[in-house]
Amino acid sequence: MNKSGLVNAVAEKTGLTKKDTEQVINETLAAITETLANGDKVQLIGFGNFEVRDTKERNGVNPKLLKELKEQGVDEATAKAQASVYIPASKKPAFKAAKALKEAVKE
């Protein structure tokens, strides 16, 4: 389901106009985004939690470059070393589903 499908489904169930429903959904998403941007958590009981998680800095491998190096005949260890990429620490949004949501999906 995409956003317009969600708007249609909610409008049908609530009796609100599609325009009003879209505005409510947009404002809900904006409030969640703003809360996360401020570093706070959003808890929707029975649905799940939205939060921001810190990721550590690490080294990764550029798969495209690794493949090109291997095709050129570079040995595995050298290719991995040359395709190594530094990935800085960052913050990422995360969602953890509530037990009720997990159970509903299982059925």
mmCIF file of the C-alpha atoms, coordinates in Angstrom:
data_MODEL
# 
_entry.id   MODEL 
# 
loop_
_atom_site.group_PDB 
_atom_site.id 
_atom_site.type_symbol 
_atom_site.label_atom_id 
_atom_site.label_alt_id 
_atom_site.label_comp_id 
_atom_site.label_asym_id 
_atom_site.label_entity_id 
_atom_site.label_seq_id 
_atom_site.pdbx_PDB_ins_code 
_atom_site.Cartn_x 
_atom_site.Cartn_y 
_atom_site.Cartn_z 
_atom_site.occupancy 
_atom_site.B_iso_or_equiv 
_atom_site.pdbx_formal_charge 
_atom_site.auth_seq_id 
_atom_site.auth_comp_id 
_atom_site.auth_asym_id 
_atom_site.auth_atom_id 
_atom_site.pdbx_PDB_model_num 
ATOM 1   C CA . MET A 1 1   ? 0.000   0.000   0.000   1.00 0.00 ? 1   MET A CA 1 
ATOM 2   C CA . ASN A 1 2   ? 1.294   3.440   -0.859  1.00 0.00 ? 2   ASN A CA 1 
ATOM 3   C CA . LYS A 1 3   ? 0.340   6.800   0.660   1.00 0.00 ? 3   LYS A CA 1 
ATOM 4   C CA . SER A 1 4   ? -2.684  7.383   -1.569  1.00 0.00 ? 4   SER A CA 1 
ATOM 5   C CA . GLY A 1 5   ? -3.930  3.875   -0.763  1.00 0.00 ? 5   GLY A CA 1 
ATOM 6   C CA . LEU A 1 6   ? -3.563  4.641   2.939   1.00 0.00 ? 6   LEU A CA 1 
ATOM 7   C CA . VAL A 1 7   ? -5.447  7.919   2.526   1.00 0.00 ? 7   VAL A CA 1 
ATOM 8   C CA . ASN A 1 8   ? -8.268  6.131   0.705   1.00 0.00 ? 8   ASN A CA 1 
ATOM 9   C CA . ALA A 1 9   ? -8.495  3.352   3.317   1.00 0.00 ? 9   ALA A CA 1 
ATOM 10  C CA . VAL A 1 10  ? -8.534  5.748   6.277   1.00 0.00 ? 10  VAL A CA 1 
ATOM 11  C CA . ALA A 1 11  ? -10.998 8.106   4.591   1.00 0.00 ? 11  ALA A CA 1 
ATOM 12  C CA . GLU A 1 12  ? -13.351 5.204   3.912   1.00 0.00 ? 12  GLU A CA 1 
ATOM 13  C CA . LYS A 1 13  ? -13.204 3.957   7.515   1.00 0.00 ? 13  LYS A CA 1 
ATOM 14  C CA . THR A 1 14  ? -13.506 7.376   9.178   1.00 0.00 ? 14  THR A CA 1 
ATOM 15  C CA . GLY A 1 15  ? -15.929 9.109   6.848   1.00 0.00 ? 15  GLY A CA 1 
ATOM 16  C CA . LEU A 1 16  ? -13.539 12.050  6.492   1.00 0.00 ? 16  LEU A CA 1 
ATOM 17  C CA . THR A 1 17  ? -12.852 13.542  3.096   1.00 0.00 ? 17  THR A CA 1 
ATOM 18  C CA . LYS A 1 18  ? -9.733  12.371  1.324   1.00 0.00 ? 18  LYS A CA 1 
ATOM 19  C CA . LYS A 1 19  ? -8.327  15.892  1.544   1.00 0.00 ? 19  LYS A CA 1 
ATOM 20  C CA . ASP A 1 20  ? -8.825  16.033  5.335   1.00 0.00 ? 20  ASP A CA 1 
ATOM 21  C CA . THR A 1 21  ? -7.497  12.514  5.754   1.00 0.00 ? 21  THR A CA 1 
ATOM 22  C CA . GLU A 1 22  ? -4.376  13.320  3.753   1.00 0.00 ? 22  GLU A CA 1 
ATOM 23  C CA . GLN A 1 23  ? -3.779  16.410  5.887   1.00 0.00 ? 23  GLN A CA 1 
ATOM 24  C CA . VAL A 1 24  ? -4.110  14.364  9.096   1.00 0.00 ? 24  VAL A CA 1 
ATOM 25  C CA . ILE A 1 25  ? -1.697  11.710  7.790   1.00 0.00 ? 25  ILE A CA 1 
ATOM 26  C CA . ASN A 1 26  ? 0.799   14.348  6.627   1.00 0.00 ? 26  ASN A CA 1 
ATOM 27  C CA . GLU A 1 27  ? 0.699   16.105  9.997   1.00 0.00 ? 27  GLU A CA 1 
ATOM 28  C CA . THR A 1 28  ? 1.056   12.801  11.848  1.00 0.00 ? 28  THR A CA 1 
ATOM 29  C CA . LEU A 1 29  ? 4.136   11.887  9.825   1.00 0.00 ? 29  LEU A CA 1 
ATOM 30  C CA . ALA A 1 30  ? 5.546   15.402  10.275  1.00 0.00 ? 30  ALA A CA 1 
ATOM 31  C CA . ALA A 1 31  ? 5.077   15.170  14.058  1.00 0.00 ? 31  ALA A CA 1 
ATOM 32  C CA . ILE A 1 32  ? 6.824   11.784  14.159  1.00 0.00 ? 32  ILE A CA 1 
ATOM 33  C CA . THR A 1 33  ? 9.668   13.133  12.012  1.00 0.00 ? 33  THR A CA 1 
ATOM 34  C CA . GLU A 1 34  ? 10.084  16.241  14.152  1.00 0.00 ? 34  GLU A CA 1 
ATOM 35  C CA . THR A 1 35  ? 10.092  14.205  17.359  1.00 0.00 ? 35  THR A CA 1 
ATOM 36  C CA . LEU A 1 36  ? 12.766  11.861  16.001  1.00 0.00 ? 36  LEU A CA 1 
ATOM 37  C CA . ALA A 1 37  ? 14.822  14.802  14.712  1.00 0.00 ? 37  ALA A CA 1 
ATOM 38  C CA . ASN A 1 38  ? 14.813  16.174  18.271  1.00 0.00 ? 38  ASN A CA 1 
ATOM 39  C CA . GLY A 1 39  ? 16.225  12.845  19.480  1.00 0.00 ? 39  GLY A CA 1 
ATOM 40  C CA . ASP A 1 40  ? 13.042  11.705  21.211  1.00 0.00 ? 40  ASP A CA 1 
ATOM 41  C CA . LYS A 1 41  ? 11.148  8.433   20.900  1.00 0.00 ? 41  LYS A CA 1 
ATOM 42  C CA . VAL A 1 42  ? 7.573   7.948   19.606  1.00 0.00 ? 42  VAL A CA 1 
ATOM 43  C CA . GLN A 1 43  ? 5.632   5.146   21.309  1.00 0.00 ? 43  GLN A CA 1 
ATOM 44  C CA . LEU A 1 44  ? 2.355   3.988   19.808  1.00 0.00 ? 44  LEU A CA 1 
ATOM 45  C CA . ILE A 1 45  ? 0.981   1.394   22.217  1.00 0.00 ? 45  ILE A CA 1 
ATOM 46  C CA . GLY A 1 46  ? -0.097  -1.752  20.377  1.00 0.00 ? 46  GLY A CA 1 
ATOM 47  C CA . PHE A 1 47  ? 1.684   -0.668  17.178  1.00 0.00 ? 47  PHE A CA 1 
ATOM 48  C CA . GLY A 1 48  ? 5.346   -0.012  17.910  1.00 0.00 ? 48  GLY A CA 1 
ATOM 49  C CA . ASN A 1 49  ? 8.116   2.421   18.718  1.00 0.00 ? 49  ASN A CA 1 
ATOM 50  C CA . PHE A 1 50  ? 9.979   4.809   16.459  1.00 0.00 ? 50  PHE A CA 1 
ATOM 51  C CA . GLU A 1 51  ? 13.407  5.836   17.682  1.00 0.00 ? 51  GLU A CA 1 
ATOM 52  C CA . VAL A 1 52  ? 16.778  7.107   16.547  1.00 0.00 ? 52  VAL A CA 1 
ATOM 53  C CA . ARG A 1 53  ? 19.709  4.716   16.834  1.00 0.00 ? 53  ARG A CA 1 
ATOM 54  C CA . ASP A 1 54  ? 23.382  5.631   16.703  1.00 0.00 ? 54  ASP A CA 1 
ATOM 55  C CA . THR A 1 55  ? 25.582  3.656   14.348  1.00 0.00 ? 55  THR A CA 1 
ATOM 56  C CA . LYS A 1 56  ? 29.301  3.304   14.987  1.00 0.00 ? 56  LYS A CA 1 
ATOM 57  C CA . GLU A 1 57  ? 31.916  4.277   12.460  1.00 0.00 ? 57  GLU A CA 1 
ATOM 58  C CA . ARG A 1 58  ? 33.212  1.329   10.520  1.00 0.00 ? 58  ARG A CA 1 
ATOM 59  C CA . ASN A 1 59  ? 34.908  0.207   7.355   1.00 0.00 ? 59  ASN A CA 1 
ATOM 60  C CA . GLY A 1 60  ? 32.845  -1.264  4.582   1.00 0.00 ? 60  GLY A CA 1 
ATOM 61  C CA . VAL A 1 61  ? 33.494  -2.576  1.088   1.00 0.00 ? 61  VAL A CA 1 
ATOM 62  C CA . ASN A 1 62  ? 32.280  -0.969  -2.125  1.00 0.00 ? 62  ASN A CA 1 
ATOM 63  C CA . PRO A 1 63  ? 30.788  -4.033  -3.885  1.00 0.00 ? 63  PRO A CA 1 
ATOM 64  C CA . LYS A 1 64  ? 30.879  -2.463  -7.334  1.00 0.00 ? 64  LYS A CA 1 
ATOM 65  C CA . LEU A 1 65  ? 34.563  -1.575  -7.055  1.00 0.00 ? 65  LEU A CA 1 
ATOM 66  C CA . LEU A 1 66  ? 35.331  -5.000  -5.533  1.00 0.00 ? 66  LEU A CA 1 
ATOM 67  C CA . LYS A 1 67  ? 33.696  -6.725  -8.501  1.00 0.00 ? 67  LYS A CA 1 
ATOM 68  C CA . GLU A 1 68  ? 35.613  -4.545  -10.988 1.00 0.00 ? 68  GLU A CA 1 
ATOM 69  C CA . LEU A 1 69  ? 38.920  -5.267  -9.269  1.00 0.00 ? 69  LEU A CA 1 
ATOM 70  C CA . LYS A 1 70  ? 38.251  -9.015  -9.261  1.00 0.00 ? 70  LYS A CA 1 
ATOM 71  C CA . GLU A 1 71  ? 37.382  -8.869  -12.983 1.00 0.00 ? 71  GLU A CA 1 
ATOM 72  C CA . GLN A 1 72  ? 40.754  -7.163  -13.567 1.00 0.00 ? 72  GLN A CA 1 
ATOM 73  C CA . GLY A 1 73  ? 42.464  -10.147 -11.949 1.00 0.00 ? 73  GLY A CA 1 
ATOM 74  C CA . VAL A 1 74  ? 43.385  -8.537  -8.621  1.00 0.00 ? 74  VAL A CA 1 
ATOM 75  C CA . ASP A 1 75  ? 43.618  -11.131 -5.829  1.00 0.00 ? 75  ASP A CA 1 
ATOM 76  C CA . GLU A 1 76  ? 40.853  -11.240 -3.186  1.00 0.00 ? 76  GLU A CA 1 
ATOM 77  C CA . ALA A 1 77  ? 42.771  -9.687  -0.268  1.00 0.00 ? 77  ALA A CA 1 
ATOM 78  C CA . THR A 1 78  ? 44.170  -6.818  -2.321  1.00 0.00 ? 78  THR A CA 1 
ATOM 79  C CA . ALA A 1 79  ? 40.802  -6.171  -3.958  1.00 0.00 ? 79  ALA A CA 1 
ATOM 80  C CA . LYS A 1 80  ? 39.058  -5.979  -0.560  1.00 0.00 ? 80  LYS A CA 1 
ATOM 81  C CA . ALA A 1 81  ? 41.707  -3.613  0.751   1.00 0.00 ? 81  ALA A CA 1 
ATOM 82  C CA . GLN A 1 82  ? 41.427  -1.348  -2.302  1.00 0.00 ? 82  GLN A CA 1 
ATOM 83  C CA . ALA A 1 83  ? 37.611  -1.388  -2.227  1.00 0.00 ? 83  ALA A CA 1 
ATOM 84  C CA . SER A 1 84  ? 37.537  -0.521  1.484   1.00 0.00 ? 84  SER A CA 1 
ATOM 85  C CA . VAL A 1 85  ? 35.376  2.500   2.305   1.00 0.00 ? 85  VAL A CA 1 
ATOM 86  C CA . TYR A 1 86  ? 35.184  4.468   5.552   1.00 0.00 ? 86  TYR A CA 1 
ATOM 87  C CA . ILE A 1 87  ? 31.620  4.781   6.846   1.00 0.00 ? 87  ILE A CA 1 
ATOM 88  C CA . PRO A 1 88  ? 31.271  7.519   9.495   1.00 0.00 ? 88  PRO A CA 1 
ATOM 89  C CA . ALA A 1 89  ? 29.133  7.224   12.615  1.00 0.00 ? 89  ALA A CA 1 
ATOM 90  C CA . SER A 1 90  ? 25.576  8.443   12.083  1.00 0.00 ? 90  SER A CA 1 
ATOM 91  C CA . LYS A 1 91  ? 22.050  8.430   13.416  1.00 0.00 ? 91  LYS A CA 1 
ATOM 92  C CA . LYS A 1 92  ? 19.328  6.348   11.773  1.00 0.00 ? 92  LYS A CA 1 
ATOM 93  C CA . PRO A 1 93  ? 15.587  6.104   12.324  1.00 0.00 ? 93  PRO A CA 1 
ATOM 94  C CA . ALA A 1 94  ? 14.403  2.702   13.498  1.00 0.00 ? 94  ALA A CA 1 
ATOM 95  C CA . PHE A 1 95  ? 11.060  1.018   14.149  1.00 0.00 ? 95  PHE A CA 1 
ATOM 96  C CA . LYS A 1 96  ? 10.383  -1.800  16.571  1.00 0.00 ? 96  LYS A CA 1 
ATOM 97  C CA . ALA A 1 97  ? 6.999   -3.483  16.198  1.00 0.00 ? 97  ALA A CA 1 
ATOM 98  C CA . ALA A 1 98  ? 4.861   -4.037  19.286  1.00 0.00 ? 98  ALA A CA 1 
ATOM 99  C CA . LYS A 1 99  ? 3.825   -7.538  20.306  1.00 0.00 ? 99  LYS A CA 1 
ATOM 100 C CA . ALA A 1 100 ? 0.219   -6.899  19.212  1.00 0.00 ? 100 ALA A CA 1 
ATOM 101 C CA . LEU A 1 101 ? 1.380   -5.912  15.707  1.00 0.00 ? 101 LEU A CA 1 
ATOM 102 C CA . LYS A 1 102 ? 3.651   -8.939  15.466  1.00 0.00 ? 102 LYS A CA 1 
ATOM 103 C CA . GLU A 1 103 ? 0.795   -11.232 16.488  1.00 0.00 ? 103 GLU A CA 1 
ATOM 104 C CA . ALA A 1 104 ? -1.617  -9.632  13.999  1.00 0.00 ? 104 ALA A CA 1 
ATOM 105 C CA . VAL A 1 105 ? 0.846   -10.164 11.165  1.00 0.00 ? 105 VAL A CA 1 
ATOM 106 C CA . LYS A 1 106 ? 1.445   -13.815 12.112  1.00 0.00 ? 106 LYS A CA 1 
ATOM 107 C CA . GLU A 1 107 ? -2.224  -14.717 11.727  1.00 0.00 ? 107 GLU A CA 1 
# 
